[in-house]
Amino acid sequence: MWGFALTEYKIAAIPGDGIGTEVVSAGVEVMNALAERENSFVFHVDHFNWGGEYYKQHGLMMPEDGRDQIKDHNAILFGSAGHPDIPDHITLWGLRLAICQPFDQYANVRPTRVLPGITSPLRSVNNGELDWVIVRENSEGEYAGVGGRAHQGSPLETATDVSIFTRSGVERIMRFAFKLARSRPRKLLTVVTKSNAQRHAMVMWDEIAEGVAKEFSDVTWDKMLVDAMTMRMVTNPKSIDTIVATNLHADILSDLAAALAGSLGIAPTANLNPEREFPSMFEPIHGSAFDITGKGIANPIGTFWSSVMLLEHLGEQAAATRLMSAIERVTADPQFHTPDLGGNARTDEVTQAVIDAIRGTNI
Ligand code: NAD
Ligand code: MN
């Protein structure tokens, strides 16, 4: 070697709870193997033990200055927030949303594809092929956190969750989605809405979509009510390419998409701050999966695919492509399917197979 300096990336690993710890350590192993193979960059991974166990000791999901500790990292690899002994709204708001929202990771991007060797429940509709990207508004809407409860426990009890939509928030996610649609071969975008029933914010959402669409005359777009969209995803998956939807709608649609792609254990996601003022965060879509925690059978593919998105975000396209082909080579072999995919492989076997594929020893 001629002593070229290796690019150094600082990665914050936040495994969280449940199988989050299992899949993130698998992800870090794979990323390090990839860096070794590429030999042009290295990862410095800092591990943060934030989450439910931390909460039990400190009464907080992450330290007060937690965000300061990770704000200068190049990216965050996240596992899952969710602990059997702690209410979900505490774990979610105390960790995952406590990072996403202040870091303004307003674009949540969720690709869905049926990987080689994986059987989609849609196989009878169109050979089980689908290739979608869901863009979820990730900073406001139904999860803005506005609302309250009064008279708790009494018959007069009142509770509200208020959806907040801002023109600037909707415009930026629409623009992001149209740009992403434009970058894909079919240049096709579906704007999901519910403006028949939600007659204020969703009507503004539709109006803004129409306005932004004028900037993207090369993108074909249509509008679909969210309930009808669930049917279309099942009955006519090929008619769909890029999707943009609100925080709540896209949350639901993306679990459906993950199931249609074969398993929740495969699906990746990126929480992007497109302006790069803050680090972006990459995580599998799934949660802590208490039912399989500690059994060594969590599917790590969703985390590996999230690492592909992390590499793309860092601009390491060649490494991203190498990792994605390693993943596809491994899913193609049913011997490496974990129980959620109907097989009996274990997390460490899948991890080792992907590392072998990266090193090119199991072709
Ligand atoms: P879940 O995703 O944890 O599990 C749903 C089902 O899918 C379970 O049967 C589980 O075993 C299976 N599954 C999920 N990931 C898998 C994987 N990688 N390999 C194999 N099987 C897998 O959803 P849940 O049960 O609704 O939630 C459990 C906890 O996780 C809750 O506390 C919830 O709040 C939290 N959660 C966190 C996130 C997040 O941090 N992003 C997302 C979803 C749920
Ligand atoms: Mn969800």
Coordinates of C-alpha atoms and ligand atoms in Angstrom, one line a residue:
M1 CA 0.0 0.0 0.0
W2 CA 1.0 3.5 -0.7
G3 CA -0.1 4.9 2.6
F4 CA -3.2 6.7 1.5
A5 CA -5.0 8.1 4.5
L6 CA -8.2 6.1 5.3
T7 CA -11.3 8.1 5.6
E8 CA -12.5 7.9 9.2
Y9 CA -16.2 7.7 10.1
K10 CA -17.5 8.2 13.6
I11 CA -20.6 6.0 14.1
A12 CA -22.8 6.2 17.2
A13 CA -24.3 2.8 17.9
I14 CA -27.4 2.8 20.0
P15 CA -28.6 -0.7 20.3
G16 CA -31.5 0.1 22.8
D17 CA -33.4 -2.9 24.1
G18 CA -34.5 -6.4 23.3
I19 CA -33.2 -7.8 20.0
G20 CA -32.0 -4.2 19.2
T21 CA -28.8 -5.2 21.0
E22 CA -28.5 -8.4 19.1
V23 CA -29.0 -7.0 15.6
V24 CA -26.8 -3.9 16.2
S25 CA -23.8 -5.9 17.3
A26 CA -24.3 -8.0 14.2
G27 CA -24.5 -4.8 12.1
V28 CA -21.3 -3.4 13.6
E29 CA -19.5 -6.7 12.8
V30 CA -20.6 -6.6 9.2
M31 CA -19.7 -2.9 8.8
N32 CA -16.2 -3.5 10.2
A33 CA -15.7 -6.5 7.8
L34 CA -16.9 -4.3 5.0
A35 CA -14.4 -1.5 5.9
E36 CA -11.6 -4.0 6.0
R37 CA -12.6 -5.3 2.6
E38 CA -12.8 -1.8 1.0
N39 CA -9.6 -0.7 2.7
S40 CA -10.5 3.0 2.0
F41 CA -12.3 3.9 5.2
V42 CA -12.6 2.8 8.8
F43 CA -15.4 3.1 11.3
H44 CA -14.9 4.3 14.8
V45 CA -17.9 3.0 16.6
D46 CA -19.0 4.4 19.9
H47 CA -21.5 2.4 21.8
F48 CA -24.2 4.1 23.9
N49 CA -26.0 1.9 26.4
W50 CA -29.2 4.0 26.4
G51 CA -32.6 2.5 26.6
G52 CA -34.8 0.7 29.1
E53 CA -32.1 -0.7 31.4
Y54 CA -30.5 2.8 31.5
Y55 CA -33.9 4.2 32.4
K56 CA -34.3 1.8 35.3
Q57 CA -31.0 3.0 36.8
H58 CA -31.2 6.7 35.9
G59 CA -34.9 7.5 35.4
L60 CA -34.1 8.7 31.8
M61 CA -33.8 6.8 28.6
M62 CA -30.6 8.8 27.7
P63 CA -28.5 11.3 29.6
E64 CA -29.5 15.0 29.5
D65 CA -26.5 15.8 27.3
G66 CA -27.0 12.6 25.2
R67 CA -27.6 14.5 22.0
D68 CA -24.4 16.5 22.5
Q69 CA -22.5 13.3 22.8
I70 CA -23.6 12.1 19.3
K71 CA -24.2 15.4 17.4
D72 CA -20.7 15.2 15.8
H73 CA -20.9 11.6 14.7
N74 CA -21.2 10.9 10.9
A75 CA -24.2 8.7 11.5
I76 CA -26.2 6.8 14.1
L77 CA -27.0 3.1 13.9
F78 CA -30.0 2.4 16.1
G79 CA -31.6 -0.8 17.3
S80 CA -34.9 -0.5 19.1
A81 CA -36.6 1.4 21.9
G82 CA -39.0 -0.7 23.9
H83 CA -38.8 -2.5 27.2
P84 CA -41.3 -5.0 28.7
D85 CA -41.3 -3.2 32.1
I86 CA -41.6 0.4 30.8
P87 CA -44.6 1.9 28.9
D88 CA -44.0 2.3 25.2
H89 CA -44.7 6.0 25.1
I90 CA -41.9 6.6 27.6
T91 CA -39.3 4.5 25.7
L92 CA -40.3 5.9 22.3
W93 CA -40.4 9.6 23.3
G94 CA -37.4 9.2 25.6
L95 CA -35.0 7.8 23.1
R96 CA -36.0 7.4 19.5
L97 CA -38.1 10.5 19.1
A98 CA -35.8 12.4 21.5
I99 CA -33.1 12.0 18.8
C100 CA -35.2 12.2 15.6
Q101 CA -37.1 15.4 16.4
P102 CA -34.3 17.6 17.7
F103 CA -31.9 16.4 15.0
D104 CA -34.7 17.3 12.5
Q105 CA -34.6 13.9 10.8
Y106 CA -37.7 14.9 8.9
A107 CA -37.5 12.4 6.1
N108 CA -38.0 8.8 7.0
V109 CA -37.2 6.6 4.0
R110 CA -38.3 3.0 3.8
P111 CA -37.4 0.9 0.8
T112 CA -39.3 -2.3 0.2
R113 CA -38.2 -5.0 -2.1
V114 CA -38.6 -8.7 -2.1
L115 CA -35.0 -10.0 -1.8
P116 CA -33.8 -13.1 -3.7
G117 CA -34.9 -16.3 -2.0
I118 CA -37.6 -14.6 0.0
T119 CA -41.3 -15.5 -0.6
S120 CA -43.8 -12.6 -0.5
P121 CA -47.3 -13.3 0.6
L122 CA -48.2 -11.5 -2.7
R123 CA -46.7 -14.3 -4.8
S124 CA -50.1 -15.1 -6.4
V125 CA -50.6 -11.5 -7.4
N126 CA -47.5 -10.7 -9.4
N127 CA -44.9 -13.3 -8.7
G128 CA -44.3 -11.5 -5.4
E129 CA -42.3 -8.8 -7.0
L130 CA -42.4 -5.3 -5.6
D131 CA -40.0 -2.3 -5.5
W132 CA -41.3 0.6 -3.4
V133 CA -39.9 3.4 -1.3
I134 CA -42.1 4.9 1.3
V135 CA -41.2 8.5 2.4
R136 CA -42.7 9.2 5.9
E137 CA -43.0 12.7 7.3
N138 CA -41.0 12.3 10.4
S139 CA -41.2 15.5 12.4
E140 CA -44.7 16.7 12.8
G141 CA -48.3 15.6 11.9
E142 CA -50.0 13.1 14.2
Y143 CA -46.8 12.5 16.2
A144 CA -46.2 16.1 17.0
G145 CA -46.7 15.4 20.7
V146 CA -49.3 18.1 21.1
G147 CA -52.3 17.3 23.3
G148 CA -53.1 16.5 26.9
R149 CA -55.2 14.7 29.4
A150 CA -57.5 16.2 32.1
H151 CA -59.6 14.7 34.9
Q152 CA -57.6 11.4 34.7
G153 CA -59.6 8.5 35.9
S154 CA -62.8 10.4 36.3
P155 CA -65.8 10.0 34.0
L156 CA -65.1 13.5 32.8
E157 CA -61.7 12.4 31.6
T158 CA -60.6 14.1 28.4
A159 CA -57.7 13.3 26.1
T160 CA -56.5 14.9 22.9
D161 CA -53.7 14.2 20.4
V162 CA -53.6 17.2 18.0
S163 CA -52.0 16.7 14.6
I164 CA -49.8 19.6 13.6
F165 CA -49.0 20.3 10.0
T166 CA -47.0 23.3 8.9
R167 CA -46.7 24.6 5.4
S168 CA -42.9 24.5 5.6
G169 CA -42.9 20.9 7.1
V170 CA -45.2 19.6 4.3
E171 CA -43.4 21.5 1.5
R172 CA -40.0 20.1 2.5
I173 CA -41.2 16.5 2.7
M174 CA -43.1 16.8 -0.6
R175 CA -40.1 18.2 -2.3
F176 CA -37.9 15.5 -0.8
A177 CA -40.4 12.8 -2.1
F178 CA -40.7 14.3 -5.6
K179 CA -36.9 14.5 -5.8
L180 CA -36.5 10.8 -4.7
A181 CA -39.2 9.8 -7.2
R182 CA -37.3 11.6 -9.9
S183 CA -34.1 9.8 -9.1
R184 CA -35.8 6.4 -9.6
P185 CA -36.3 4.8 -13.0
R186 CA -40.1 5.0 -13.1
K187 CA -40.4 8.6 -11.8
L188 CA -43.7 7.8 -10.2
L189 CA -45.0 9.2 -6.9
T190 CA -48.2 8.5 -5.0
V191 CA -49.3 11.1 -2.5
V192 CA -51.2 9.4 0.3
T193 CA -53.9 11.5 2.0
K194 CA -57.1 11.4 3.9
S195 CA -58.6 14.7 2.9
N196 CA -62.1 13.3 2.6
A197 CA -62.4 12.9 6.4
Q198 CA -59.6 15.1 7.7
R199 CA -60.7 18.3 6.2
H200 CA -58.1 20.9 7.4
A201 CA -54.6 19.7 7.5
M202 CA -55.0 17.0 4.8
V203 CA -56.6 19.4 2.5
M204 CA -53.6 21.7 2.9
W205 CA -51.4 18.6 2.4
D206 CA -53.1 18.0 -1.0
E207 CA -52.8 21.6 -2.0
I208 CA -49.1 21.7 -1.2
A209 CA -48.6 18.5 -3.2
E210 CA -50.2 20.1 -6.2
G211 CA -48.0 23.1 -5.9
V212 CA -44.7 21.2 -5.5
A213 CA -45.7 18.9 -8.3
K214 CA -45.4 21.9 -10.7
E215 CA -41.6 22.0 -10.0
F216 CA -41.4 18.3 -11.1
S217 CA -43.1 18.1 -14.4
D218 CA -41.1 14.9 -15.3
V219 CA -42.5 13.0 -12.3
T220 CA -45.9 11.3 -12.8
W221 CA -47.9 11.5 -9.6
D222 CA -51.3 10.6 -8.2
K223 CA -53.2 11.0 -5.0
M224 CA -54.7 8.2 -3.0
L225 CA -56.7 7.9 0.2
V226 CA -54.8 5.9 2.8
D227 CA -57.5 3.2 3.2
A228 CA -57.7 2.7 -0.5
M229 CA -53.9 2.6 -0.6
T230 CA -53.7 -0.5 1.6
M231 CA -55.9 -2.3 -0.9
R232 CA -53.8 -1.1 -3.8
M233 CA -50.6 -2.3 -2.2
V234 CA -52.1 -5.7 -2.0
T235 CA -54.0 -6.0 -5.2
N236 CA -51.9 -3.9 -7.6
P237 CA -48.4 -3.6 -6.2
K238 CA -46.8 -3.0 -9.6
S239 CA -48.8 0.3 -10.0
I240 CA -46.7 1.8 -7.1
D241 CA -43.2 3.1 -6.9
T242 CA -42.5 6.0 -4.5
I243 CA -45.0 6.9 -1.8
V244 CA -45.2 9.9 0.4
A245 CA -47.5 10.0 3.5
T246 CA -47.9 11.6 6.9
N247 CA -46.1 10.3 10.0
L248 CA -49.1 8.1 11.1
H249 CA -50.2 6.9 7.7
A250 CA -46.7 6.0 6.6
D251 CA -46.0 4.3 9.9
I252 CA -48.9 1.9 9.2
L253 CA -48.3 1.5 5.5
S254 CA -44.7 0.6 6.0
D255 CA -45.5 -2.2 8.4
L256 CA -47.8 -3.6 5.7
A257 CA -45.0 -3.1 3.1
A258 CA -42.6 -4.9 5.3
A259 CA -44.9 -7.9 5.7
L260 CA -45.6 -8.0 2.0
A261 CA -41.8 -8.1 1.4
G262 CA -41.6 -11.3 3.5
S263 CA -40.9 -10.3 7.0
L264 CA -40.6 -7.3 9.4
G265 CA -37.1 -8.6 10.2
I266 CA -35.8 -7.5 6.8
A267 CA -37.1 -4.0 6.5
P268 CA -34.7 -1.1 6.8
T269 CA -35.2 2.6 7.4
A270 CA -33.3 5.9 7.3
N271 CA -34.2 8.9 9.4
L272 CA -32.6 11.6 7.3
N273 CA -31.7 15.2 8.0
P274 CA -31.2 15.9 4.3
E275 CA -29.5 19.3 5.0
R276 CA -26.9 17.4 7.1
E277 CA -27.0 19.9 10.0
F278 CA -27.3 16.9 12.3
P279 CA -26.4 13.2 12.0
S280 CA -29.0 11.0 10.3
M281 CA -30.1 7.7 12.0
F282 CA -30.4 4.3 10.4
E283 CA -32.4 1.4 12.0
P284 CA -34.4 -1.7 11.2
I285 CA -38.1 -1.0 11.2
H286 CA -38.9 -3.7 13.7
G287 CA -39.0 -3.2 17.5
S288 CA -37.6 -5.0 20.5
A289 CA -39.4 -8.3 19.8
F290 CA -39.6 -9.5 23.4
D291 CA -40.9 -12.9 22.2
I292 CA -37.6 -13.8 20.7
T293 CA -35.1 -11.7 22.7
G294 CA -32.1 -13.6 23.9
K295 CA -32.8 -16.7 21.7
G296 CA -30.2 -15.8 19.1
I297 CA -32.7 -16.0 16.3
A298 CA -33.4 -12.4 15.4
N299 CA -33.2 -11.7 11.7
P300 CA -30.3 -9.2 11.3
I301 CA -31.0 -8.4 7.6
G302 CA -33.1 -5.3 8.4
T303 CA -30.1 -3.9 10.2
F304 CA -27.7 -4.9 7.5
W305 CA -29.9 -3.2 4.9
S306 CA -30.1 -0.1 7.1
S307 CA -26.3 -0.1 7.1
V308 CA -26.5 -0.1 3.3
M309 CA -28.5 3.1 3.6
L310 CA -26.0 4.5 6.1
L311 CA -23.2 3.9 3.6
E312 CA -25.1 5.6 0.8
H313 CA -25.7 8.6 3.1
L314 CA -21.9 8.7 3.7
G315 CA -21.3 8.7 -0.1
E316 CA -19.7 5.2 0.0
Q317 CA -21.7 3.9 -2.9
A318 CA -19.3 1.1 -3.9
A319 CA -19.3 -0.3 -0.4
A320 CA -23.1 0.1 -0.2
T321 CA -23.5 -1.9 -3.4
R322 CA -21.1 -4.6 -2.2
L323 CA -23.0 -5.0 1.1
M324 CA -26.3 -5.1 -0.7
S325 CA -25.1 -7.9 -3.0
A326 CA -23.7 -9.8 -0.1
I327 CA -27.1 -9.6 1.6
E328 CA -28.9 -10.7 -1.5
R329 CA -26.5 -13.6 -1.9
V330 CA -27.2 -14.7 1.6
T331 CA -31.0 -14.4 1.5
A332 CA -31.0 -16.4 -1.8
D333 CA -29.9 -19.4 0.2
P334 CA -32.7 -20.8 2.5
Q335 CA -30.1 -22.3 4.7
F336 CA -29.6 -18.8 6.0
H337 CA -33.2 -18.0 6.7
T338 CA -34.1 -17.2 10.3
P339 CA -37.4 -18.6 11.8
D340 CA -39.4 -15.5 10.8
L341 CA -38.6 -16.5 7.2
G342 CA -39.6 -20.1 7.9
G343 CA -36.0 -21.3 8.3
N344 CA -33.9 -22.3 11.3
A345 CA -30.7 -20.2 10.9
R346 CA -29.4 -18.2 13.8
T347 CA -28.4 -14.5 13.9
D348 CA -24.7 -15.3 14.1
E349 CA -24.9 -17.7 11.2
V350 CA -26.6 -15.2 9.0
T351 CA -24.0 -12.6 10.1
Q352 CA -21.1 -14.9 9.3
A353 CA -22.6 -15.7 5.9
V354 CA -22.8 -12.0 5.0
I355 CA -19.2 -11.4 6.2
D356 CA -18.1 -14.4 4.1
A357 CA -19.9 -13.0 1.1
I358 CA -18.3 -9.6 1.7
R359 CA -14.9 -11.3 1.8
G360 CA -15.8 -13.3 -1.3
T361 CA -15.2 -16.7 0.2
N362 CA -18.6 -18.3 -0.2
I363 CA -19.4 -17.5 -3.8
Ligands
NAD1 P1 -41.8 -5.9 17.1 O1 -41.3 -5.4 15.8 O2 -40.8 -5.9 18.2 O3 -42.2 -7.5 16.9 C1 -43.4 -7.8 16.1 C2 -43.2 -9.3 15.7 O4 -42.2 -9.4 14.7 C3 -42.8 -10.2 16.8 O5 -43.4 -11.5 16.7 C4 -41.3 -10.4 16.6 O6 -40.7 -11.6 17.1 C5 -41.2 -10.3 15.1 N1 -39.9 -9.7 14.7 C6 -39.6 -8.4 14.7 N2 -38.3 -8.2 14.3 C7 -37.8 -9.4 14.1 C8 -36.5 -9.8 13.6 N3 -35.5 -9.0 13.4 N4 -36.4 -11.1 13.4 C9 -37.4 -12.0 13.6 N5 -38.6 -11.7 14.1 C10 -38.8 -10.3 14.3 O7 -43.1 -5.1 17.4 P2 -43.9 -5.1 18.8 O8 -44.0 -6.5 19.4 O9 -45.2 -4.4 18.5 O10 -43.1 -4.2 19.8 C11 -42.2 -4.6 20.8 C12 -41.6 -3.4 21.5 O11 -40.7 -2.8 20.5 C13 -42.5 -2.4 22.0 O12 -42.0 -1.9 23.2 C14 -42.5 -1.3 20.9 O13 -42.9 -0.1 21.4 C15 -41.1 -1.4 20.5 N6 -40.9 -0.9 19.1 C16 -39.9 -0.1 18.8 C17 -39.6 0.4 17.6 C18 -38.4 1.3 17.3 O14 -37.7 1.6 18.2 N7 -38.2 1.7 16.1 C19 -40.4 -0.1 16.5 C20 -41.4 -0.9 16.7 C21 -41.7 -1.4 18.0
MN2 MN -44.1 1.6 13.2

